[in-house]
PDB file of C-alpha atoms in Angstrom:
ATOM      1  CA  MET A1179      26.087   3.941   7.486  1.00 86.00           C
ATOM      2  CA  ASP A1180      27.832   4.303   4.164  1.00 87.00           C
ATOM      3  CA  TRP A1181      30.499   1.896   5.434  1.00 91.00           C
ATOM      4  CA  ILE A1182      28.073  -0.957   4.706  1.00 94.00           C
ATOM      5  CA  LYS A1183      28.546  -0.353   0.991  1.00 92.00           C
ATOM      6  CA  ASP A1184      32.245  -1.194   1.381  1.00 95.00           C
ATOM      7  CA  ILE A1185      31.668  -4.854   2.274  1.00 95.00           C
ATOM      8  CA  ASP A1186      29.826  -7.879   0.894  1.00 95.00           C
ATOM      9  CA  PHE A1187      26.852  -8.295   3.196  1.00 96.00           C
ATOM     10  CA  ALA A1188      23.970  -9.978   1.337  1.00 94.00           C
ATOM     11  CA  ASP A1189      24.692 -13.355   2.970  1.00 96.00           C
ATOM     12  CA  LEU A1190      24.232 -11.771   6.417  1.00 96.00           C
ATOM     13  CA  LEU A1191      20.685 -10.535   5.786  1.00 96.00           C
ATOM     14  CA  GLU A1192      17.863 -12.550   7.328  1.00 94.00           C
ATOM     15  CA  LYS A1193      14.072 -12.681   7.202  1.00 92.00           C
ATOM     16  CA  ASP A1194      12.348  -9.307   6.778  1.00 92.00           C
ATOM     17  CA  VAL A1195      15.656  -7.482   6.382  1.00 94.00           C
ATOM     18  CA  ARG A1196      16.407  -9.644   3.352  1.00 95.00           C
ATOM     19  CA  LEU A1197      12.934  -8.970   1.911  1.00 95.00           C
ATOM     20  CA  VAL A1198      13.338  -5.209   2.293  1.00 95.00           C
ATOM     21  CA  PHE A1199      16.751  -5.347   0.671  1.00 96.00           C
ATOM     22  CA  GLU A1200      15.595  -7.528  -2.222  1.00 96.00           C
ATOM     23  CA  HIS A1201      12.389  -5.632  -2.947  1.00 97.00           C
ATOM     24  CA  CYS A1202      13.136  -2.074  -1.850  1.00 96.00           C
ATOM     25  CA  LYS A1203      16.929  -1.916  -2.249  1.00 95.00           C
ATOM     26  CA  LEU A1204      19.717  -0.862   0.079  1.00 96.00           C
ATOM     27  CA  ALA A1205      18.749   2.819   0.391  1.00 96.00           C
ATOM     28  CA  THR A1206      15.383   1.913   1.915  1.00 96.00           C
ATOM     29  CA  LEU A1207      16.946  -0.621   4.251  1.00 95.00           C
ATOM     30  CA  LEU A1208      19.480   1.942   5.468  1.00 96.00           C
ATOM     31  CA  ASP A1209      16.706   4.521   5.993  1.00 96.00           C
ATOM     32  CA  LEU A1210      14.789   2.038   8.117  1.00 95.00           C
ATOM     33  CA  TRP A1211      17.854   1.154  10.180  1.00 95.00           C
ATOM     34  CA  GLU A1212      18.731   4.820  10.713  1.00 96.00           C
ATOM     35  CA  ASN A1213      15.225   6.064  11.511  1.00 96.00           C
ATOM     36  CA  LEU A1214      13.320   3.068  12.898  1.00 95.00           C
ATOM     37  CA  PRO A1215      15.860   0.628  14.329  1.00 93.00           C
ATOM     38  CA  GLY A1216      14.624  -2.278  16.385  1.00 91.00           C
ATOM     39  CA  ILE A1217      10.894  -1.953  15.712  1.00 91.00           C
ATOM     40  CA  ASN A1218       8.589  -4.413  13.992  1.00 90.00           C
ATOM     41  CA  ILE A1219       6.664  -2.979  11.071  1.00 87.00           C
ATOM     42  CA  TYR A1220       3.495  -4.445   9.611  1.00 88.00           C
ATOM     43  CA  ILE A1221       2.541  -2.958   6.258  1.00 88.00           C
ATOM     44  CA  SER A1222      -1.240  -3.237   6.041  1.00 92.00           C
ATOM     45  CA  GLU A1223      -3.001  -2.932   2.689  1.00 94.00           C
ATOM     46  CA  LYS A1224      -5.990  -1.153   4.250  1.00 94.00           C
ATOM     47  CA  SER A1225      -4.679   2.296   3.304  1.00 93.00           C
ATOM     48  CA  LEU A1226      -3.867   1.068  -0.197  1.00 95.00           C
ATOM     49  CA  PHE A1227      -7.430  -0.221  -0.623  1.00 95.00           C
ATOM     50  CA  GLU A1228      -8.829   3.120   0.530  1.00 95.00           C
ATOM     51  CA  MET A1229      -6.571   4.922  -1.961  1.00 96.00           C
ATOM     52  CA  LYS A1230      -7.819   2.654  -4.742  1.00 96.00           C
ATOM     53  CA  LYS A1231     -11.421   3.435  -3.781  1.00 96.00           C
ATOM     54  CA  ARG A1232     -10.741   7.160  -3.842  1.00 95.00           C
ATOM     55  CA  TYR A1233      -9.068   6.825  -7.252  1.00 96.00           C
ATOM     56  CA  ILE A1234     -12.091   4.903  -8.573  1.00 95.00           C
ATOM     57  CA  ARG A1235     -14.542   7.517  -7.298  1.00 94.00           C
ATOM     58  CA  LYS A1236     -12.488  10.252  -8.909  1.00 93.00           C
ATOM     59  CA  TYR A1237     -11.972   8.642 -12.318  1.00 93.00           C
ATOM     60  CA  PHE A1238     -15.035   6.459 -12.859  1.00 94.00           C
ATOM     61  CA  ASP A1239     -17.006   7.542 -15.949  1.00 86.00           C
ATOM     62  CA  ARG A1240     -20.682   6.727 -15.461  1.00 83.00           C
ATOM     63  CA  GLU A1241     -21.421   7.287 -19.143  1.00 84.00           C
ATOM     64  CA  ASP A1242     -19.127   4.414 -20.136  1.00 77.00           C
ATOM     65  CA  ASP A1243     -19.329   2.452 -16.906  1.00 71.00           C
ATOM     66  CA  ASN A1244     -18.778  -1.075 -18.266  1.00 70.00           C
ATOM     67  CA  ASN A1245     -15.555  -0.364 -20.164  1.00 79.00           C
ATOM     68  CA  ASN A1246     -14.432   2.095 -17.525  1.00 92.00           C
ATOM     69  CA  ALA A1247     -14.916  -0.429 -14.723  1.00 93.00           C
ATOM     70  CA  LYS A1248     -12.805  -2.994 -16.576  1.00 93.00           C
ATOM     71  CA  ALA A1249     -10.058  -0.462 -17.272  1.00 94.00           C
ATOM     72  CA  LEU A1250      -9.980   0.755 -13.661  1.00 95.00           C
ATOM     73  CA  ALA A1251      -9.931  -2.816 -12.356  1.00 96.00           C
ATOM     74  CA  ALA A1252      -7.011  -3.685 -14.606  1.00 96.00           C
ATOM     75  CA  ARG A1253      -5.094  -0.526 -13.750  1.00 96.00           C
ATOM     76  CA  LEU A1254      -5.532  -1.007  -9.997  1.00 97.00           C
ATOM     77  CA  LYS A1255      -5.110  -4.806 -10.059  1.00 96.00           C
ATOM     78  CA  ALA A1256      -8.552  -5.187  -8.531  1.00 97.00           C
ATOM     79  CA  SER A1257     -11.781  -6.902  -9.512  1.00 96.00           C
ATOM     80  CA  GLU A1258     -14.679  -5.210 -11.262  1.00 95.00           C
ATOM     81  CA  LYS A1259     -16.718  -6.045  -8.155  1.00 96.00           C
ATOM     82  CA  PHE A1260     -14.243  -4.021  -6.085  1.00 96.00           C
ATOM     83  CA  VAL A1261     -14.698  -1.090  -8.497  1.00 95.00           C
ATOM     84  CA  TYR A1262     -18.486  -1.119  -8.157  1.00 93.00           C
ATOM     85  CA  GLU A1263     -18.308  -1.559  -4.374  1.00 95.00           C
ATOM     86  CA  ALA A1264     -15.940   1.415  -4.163  1.00 95.00           C
ATOM     87  CA  LEU A1265     -18.548   3.579  -5.864  1.00 93.00           C
ATOM     88  CA  ASP A1266     -20.940   2.852  -2.990  1.00 91.00           C
ATOM     89  CA  THR A1267     -18.506   4.128  -0.357  1.00 87.00           C
ATOM     90  CA  THR A1268     -17.249   7.528   0.732  1.00 85.00           C
ATOM     91  CA  ASP A1269     -14.131   8.885   2.385  1.00 81.00           C
ATOM     92  CA  LYS A1270     -16.147   9.518   5.508  1.00 72.00           C
ATOM     93  CA  LYS A1271     -14.498   7.926   8.525  1.00 64.00           C
ATOM     94  CA  ASP A1272     -16.428   5.167  10.247  1.00 58.00           C
ATOM     95  CA  ASP A1273     -16.929   6.603  13.734  1.00 61.00           C
ATOM     96  CA  ARG A1274     -19.458   4.102  15.110  1.00 63.00           C
ATOM     97  CA  GLN A1275     -17.005   2.734  17.692  1.00 58.00           C
ATOM     98  CA  GLU A1276     -16.017   6.225  18.879  1.00 65.00           C
ATOM     99  CA  ARG A1277     -19.676   7.197  19.366  1.00 68.00           C
ATOM    100  CA  LEU A1278     -20.103   4.336  21.818  1.00 75.00           C
ATOM    101  CA  LEU A1279     -17.633   5.886  24.256  1.00 72.00           C
TER     102      LEU A1279
END
């Protein structure tokens, strides 16, 4: 798909394709077209939130919890409330629905 680089094409991009191009650049757009053509992709933040929680549990310093909570919140672009709530969770998968089967 290198031939695309030989033409002006930005005016032909629409909707999500334009967003991917503008925010992730041409290489990502080409990868998506080559590997996942024709499918709709929804990028949920659920995994990102779980990663933030894991990061908080790993790097939270209980001896300096107030300053540490503020620093973690700022670094992760989250609230201090989110930081403290993350400390009350684990990586354990919620299997309540599966146990009903």
